[in-house]
């Protein structure tokens, strides 16, 4: 008596599962999908984190300003470098709006800000200083600057994805 097509298919699948190559290939595929998910973290594209830090102090003096332009991701907002009454300095992002992503940092760099693809990968080529991880992809935030940082040397700011070595957006710093 011949088996029907549905039952024959089940038997064929069971035979495939018993082959070591198929089970190994399936295991490798599941592992690769897990590594890719960890590396790319695609769920962050749909997660926004808004930070609303107050400006450090009303008596801070503005040393430099800039406006963010888009690179790899649509990015907008303004940048200010502030000198506080105690002599310390802070980089302030105001009205930031960019994408979320894995391992996104705020970089000061000596690279010129270039629009378009020409500006996407340059901010870690020369002298650069990481001010730490981006606190949120939206809002207002403050980053302390190292006391010995020479602002004449670092003339741009980048919202930098360290995982993929690409700028989400950047701004030149213009002396106030």
C-alpha positions as a LaTeX table, in Angstrom:
\begin{tabular}{lrrr}
\hline
Residue & $x$ (\AA) & $y$ (\AA) & $z$ (\AA) \\
\hline
Unk1 & 0.00 & 0.00 & 0.00 \\
Unk2 & 1.48 & 3.39 & $-1.03$ \\
Unk3 & 1.72 & 6.27 & 1.42 \\
Unk4 & $-0.05$ & 9.56 & 0.66 \\
Unk5 & 2.03 & 12.67 & $-0.24$ \\
Unk6 & 1.61 & 14.36 & 3.16 \\
Unk7 & 2.89 & 11.37 & 5.08 \\
Unk8 & 5.75 & 10.81 & 2.60 \\
Unk9 & 6.88 & 14.44 & 3.11 \\
Unk10 & 6.96 & 13.97 & 6.90 \\
Unk11 & 9.08 & 10.86 & 6.51 \\
Unk12 & 11.47 & 12.70 & 4.17 \\
Unk13 & 11.84 & 15.59 & 6.64 \\
Unk14 & 12.59 & 13.18 & 9.46 \\
Unk15 & 15.26 & 11.55 & 7.33 \\
Unk16 & 16.85 & 14.95 & 6.65 \\
Unk17 & 16.89 & 15.80 & 10.37 \\
Unk18 & 18.78 & 12.58 & 11.07 \\
Unk19 & 21.65 & 13.62 & 8.78 \\
Unk20 & 24.46 & 15.27 & 10.76 \\
Unk21 & 25.21 & 17.79 & 8.01 \\
Unk22 & 21.67 & 19.19 & 8.03 \\
Unk23 & 21.52 & 19.50 & 11.81 \\
Unk24 & 24.96 & 21.16 & 11.85 \\
Unk25 & 24.04 & 23.59 & 9.08 \\
Unk26 & 20.85 & 24.52 & 10.93 \\
Unk27 & 22.86 & 25.10 & 14.12 \\
Unk28 & 25.35 & 27.33 & 12.28 \\
Unk29 & 22.49 & 29.30 & 10.67 \\
Unk30 & 20.84 & 29.91 & 14.07 \\
Unk31 & 24.18 & 30.98 & 15.58 \\
Unk32 & 24.89 & 33.33 & 12.64 \\
Unk33 & 21.43 & 34.91 & 12.99 \\
Unk34 & 22.07 & 35.48 & 16.71 \\
Unk35 & 25.47 & 37.09 & 16.07 \\
Unk36 & 24.02 & 39.30 & 13.32 \\
Unk37 & 21.18 & 40.42 & 15.60 \\
Unk38 & 23.66 & 41.30 & 18.36 \\
Unk39 & 25.99 & 43.12 & 15.97 \\
Unk40 & 23.38 & 45.18 & 14.08 \\
Unk41 & 20.82 & 45.56 & 16.92 \\
Unk42 & 18.06 & 46.43 & 14.41 \\
Unk43 & 15.46 & 46.90 & 17.16 \\
Unk44 & 17.19 & 50.15 & 18.12 \\
Unk45 & 15.91 & 51.75 & 14.91 \\
Unk46 & 12.45 & 51.74 & 16.50 \\
Unk47 & 13.55 & 52.77 & 20.01 \\
Unk48 & 13.91 & 56.43 & 20.91 \\
Unk49 & 15.55 & 57.64 & 24.07 \\
Unk50 & 14.90 & 61.27 & 24.96 \\
Unk51 & 17.21 & 63.05 & 27.43 \\
Unk52 & 16.29 & 66.44 & 28.88 \\
Unk53 & 19.31 & 67.67 & 30.84 \\
Unk54 & 19.24 & 71.29 & 31.94 \\
Unk55 & 21.99 & 73.64 & 30.79 \\
Unk56 & 24.81 & 73.55 & 33.37 \\
Unk57 & 24.32 & 77.13 & 34.58 \\
Unk58 & 22.84 & 80.39 & 33.38 \\
Unk59 & 26.16 & 82.18 & 33.86 \\
Unk60 & 28.06 & 79.87 & 31.48 \\
Unk61 & 29.91 & 81.60 & 28.64 \\
Unk62 & 29.56 & 80.21 & 25.11 \\
Unk63 & 32.97 & 79.47 & 23.55 \\
Unk64 & 31.83 & 77.81 & 20.30 \\
Unk65 & 28.63 & 76.88 & 18.48 \\
Unk66 & 27.52 & 74.76 & 15.58 \\
Unk67 & 24.57 & 73.18 & 13.79 \\
Unk68 & 24.44 & 69.44 & 13.14 \\
Unk69 & 24.10 & 68.20 & 9.56 \\
Unk70 & 22.98 & 64.72 & 8.52 \\
Unk71 & 25.39 & 62.01 & 7.43 \\
Unk72 & 24.48 & 58.30 & 7.53 \\
Unk73 & 21.24 & 59.07 & 9.43 \\
Unk74 & 19.01 & 62.13 & 9.45 \\
Unk75 & 20.38 & 64.29 & 12.26 \\
Unk76 & 19.57 & 67.78 & 13.49 \\
Unk77 & 20.21 & 69.98 & 16.51 \\
Unk78 & 22.74 & 72.51 & 17.76 \\
Unk79 & 26.02 & 72.25 & 19.61 \\
Unk80 & 27.50 & 74.66 & 22.13 \\
Unk81 & 30.76 & 74.57 & 24.04 \\
Unk82 & 30.29 & 76.30 & 27.38 \\
Unk83 & 32.81 & 77.57 & 29.94 \\
Unk84 & 31.36 & 77.28 & 33.43 \\
Unk85 & 32.17 & 79.70 & 36.28 \\
Unk86 & 34.56 & 77.15 & 37.83 \\
Unk87 & 36.61 & 77.06 & 34.60 \\
Unk88 & 35.41 & 73.64 & 33.45 \\
Unk89 & 33.93 & 73.23 & 29.97 \\
Unk90 & 30.92 & 71.33 & 28.71 \\
Unk91 & 29.76 & 70.33 & 25.26 \\
Unk92 & 25.99 & 70.74 & 25.07 \\
Unk93 & 23.74 & 69.17 & 22.45 \\
Unk94 & 20.39 & 70.95 & 22.17 \\
Unk95 & 17.35 & 69.78 & 20.25 \\
Unk96 & 19.20 & 66.66 & 19.12 \\
Unk97 & 17.21 & 64.40 & 16.83 \\
Unk98 & 18.96 & 61.42 & 15.28 \\
Unk99 & 18.60 & 57.64 & 14.97 \\
Unk100 & 19.41 & 55.26 & 17.74 \\
Unk101 & 22.05 & 52.63 & 17.07 \\
Unk102 & 24.63 & 50.33 & 18.58 \\
Unk103 & 27.69 & 51.88 & 20.24 \\
Unk104 & 26.95 & 55.53 & 19.35 \\
Unk105 & 29.44 & 58.06 & 20.80 \\
Unk106 & 29.96 & 61.80 & 20.87 \\
Unk107 & 33.35 & 62.59 & 19.28 \\
Unk108 & 35.38 & 65.77 & 19.10 \\
Unk109 & 37.62 & 65.64 & 16.05 \\
Unk110 & 40.08 & 67.64 & 13.99 \\
Unk111 & 38.33 & 66.48 & 10.79 \\
Unk112 & 36.51 & 69.03 & 8.65 \\
Unk113 & 32.75 & 68.60 & 8.37 \\
Unk114 & 31.82 & 67.61 & 4.82 \\
Unk115 & 28.25 & 67.12 & 3.59 \\
Unk116 & 27.21 & 63.87 & 1.95 \\
Unk117 & 29.05 & 60.55 & 1.88 \\
Unk118 & 32.44 & 62.29 & 1.83 \\
Unk119 & 31.93 & 63.19 & 5.49 \\
Unk120 & 30.65 & 59.86 & 6.78 \\
Unk121 & 33.89 & 58.11 & 7.73 \\
Unk122 & 36.46 & 60.82 & 8.54 \\
Unk123 & 36.00 & 61.69 & 12.21 \\
Unk124 & 38.18 & 58.94 & 13.65 \\
Unk125 & 40.94 & 59.25 & 11.01 \\
Unk126 & 42.97 & 61.98 & 12.73 \\
Unk127 & 42.98 & 63.36 & 16.25 \\
Unk128 & 39.74 & 62.67 & 18.07 \\
Unk129 & 38.44 & 62.41 & 21.61 \\
Unk130 & 35.41 & 60.41 & 22.68 \\
Unk131 & 33.21 & 62.19 & 25.20 \\
Unk132 & 31.39 & 58.94 & 25.92 \\
Unk133 & 28.28 & 57.16 & 24.78 \\
Unk134 & 25.39 & 59.18 & 23.42 \\
Unk135 & 22.94 & 59.49 & 26.32 \\
Unk136 & 19.88 & 59.52 & 24.08 \\
Unk137 & 19.09 & 60.01 & 20.43 \\
Unk138 & 16.74 & 62.92 & 21.16 \\
Unk139 & 16.73 & 65.93 & 23.45 \\
Unk140 & 19.26 & 68.09 & 25.31 \\
Unk141 & 22.41 & 66.68 & 26.90 \\
Unk142 & 25.72 & 67.75 & 28.43 \\
Unk143 & 29.18 & 66.17 & 28.11 \\
Unk144 & 32.09 & 67.28 & 30.27 \\
Unk145 & 35.23 & 68.20 & 28.32 \\
Unk146 & 38.66 & 67.13 & 29.59 \\
Unk147 & 40.44 & 70.03 & 31.32 \\
Unk148 & 43.52 & 69.76 & 29.09 \\
Unk149 & 41.55 & 69.57 & 25.81 \\
Unk150 & 42.80 & 72.09 & 23.23 \\
Unk151 & 39.67 & 73.46 & 21.52 \\
Unk152 & 41.83 & 75.01 & 18.80 \\
Unk153 & 42.81 & 71.48 & 17.75 \\
Unk154 & 39.33 & 69.87 & 17.86 \\
Unk155 & 37.13 & 71.77 & 15.44 \\
Unk156 & 34.17 & 69.43 & 14.90 \\
Unk157 & 31.68 & 67.22 & 16.72 \\
Unk158 & 30.30 & 63.95 & 15.39 \\
Unk159 & 27.52 & 61.68 & 16.54 \\
Unk160 & 29.61 & 58.61 & 15.77 \\
Unk161 & 28.66 & 54.95 & 15.47 \\
Unk162 & 31.80 & 53.22 & 16.69 \\
Unk163 & 30.52 & 49.77 & 15.71 \\
Unk164 & 30.33 & 50.69 & 12.01 \\
Unk165 & 32.82 & 53.61 & 11.90 \\
Unk166 & 30.29 & 56.04 & 10.48 \\
Unk167 & 29.01 & 59.48 & 11.41 \\
Unk168 & 25.26 & 59.81 & 11.96 \\
Unk169 & 25.67 & 63.60 & 11.83 \\
Unk170 & 28.26 & 66.27 & 12.57 \\
Unk171 & 28.88 & 69.95 & 13.17 \\
Unk172 & 31.79 & 72.30 & 12.76 \\
Unk173 & 32.58 & 74.30 & 15.89 \\
Unk174 & 32.69 & 78.04 & 15.23 \\
Unk175 & 34.26 & 80.27 & 17.86 \\
Unk176 & 31.66 & 82.50 & 19.54 \\
\hline
\end{tabular}
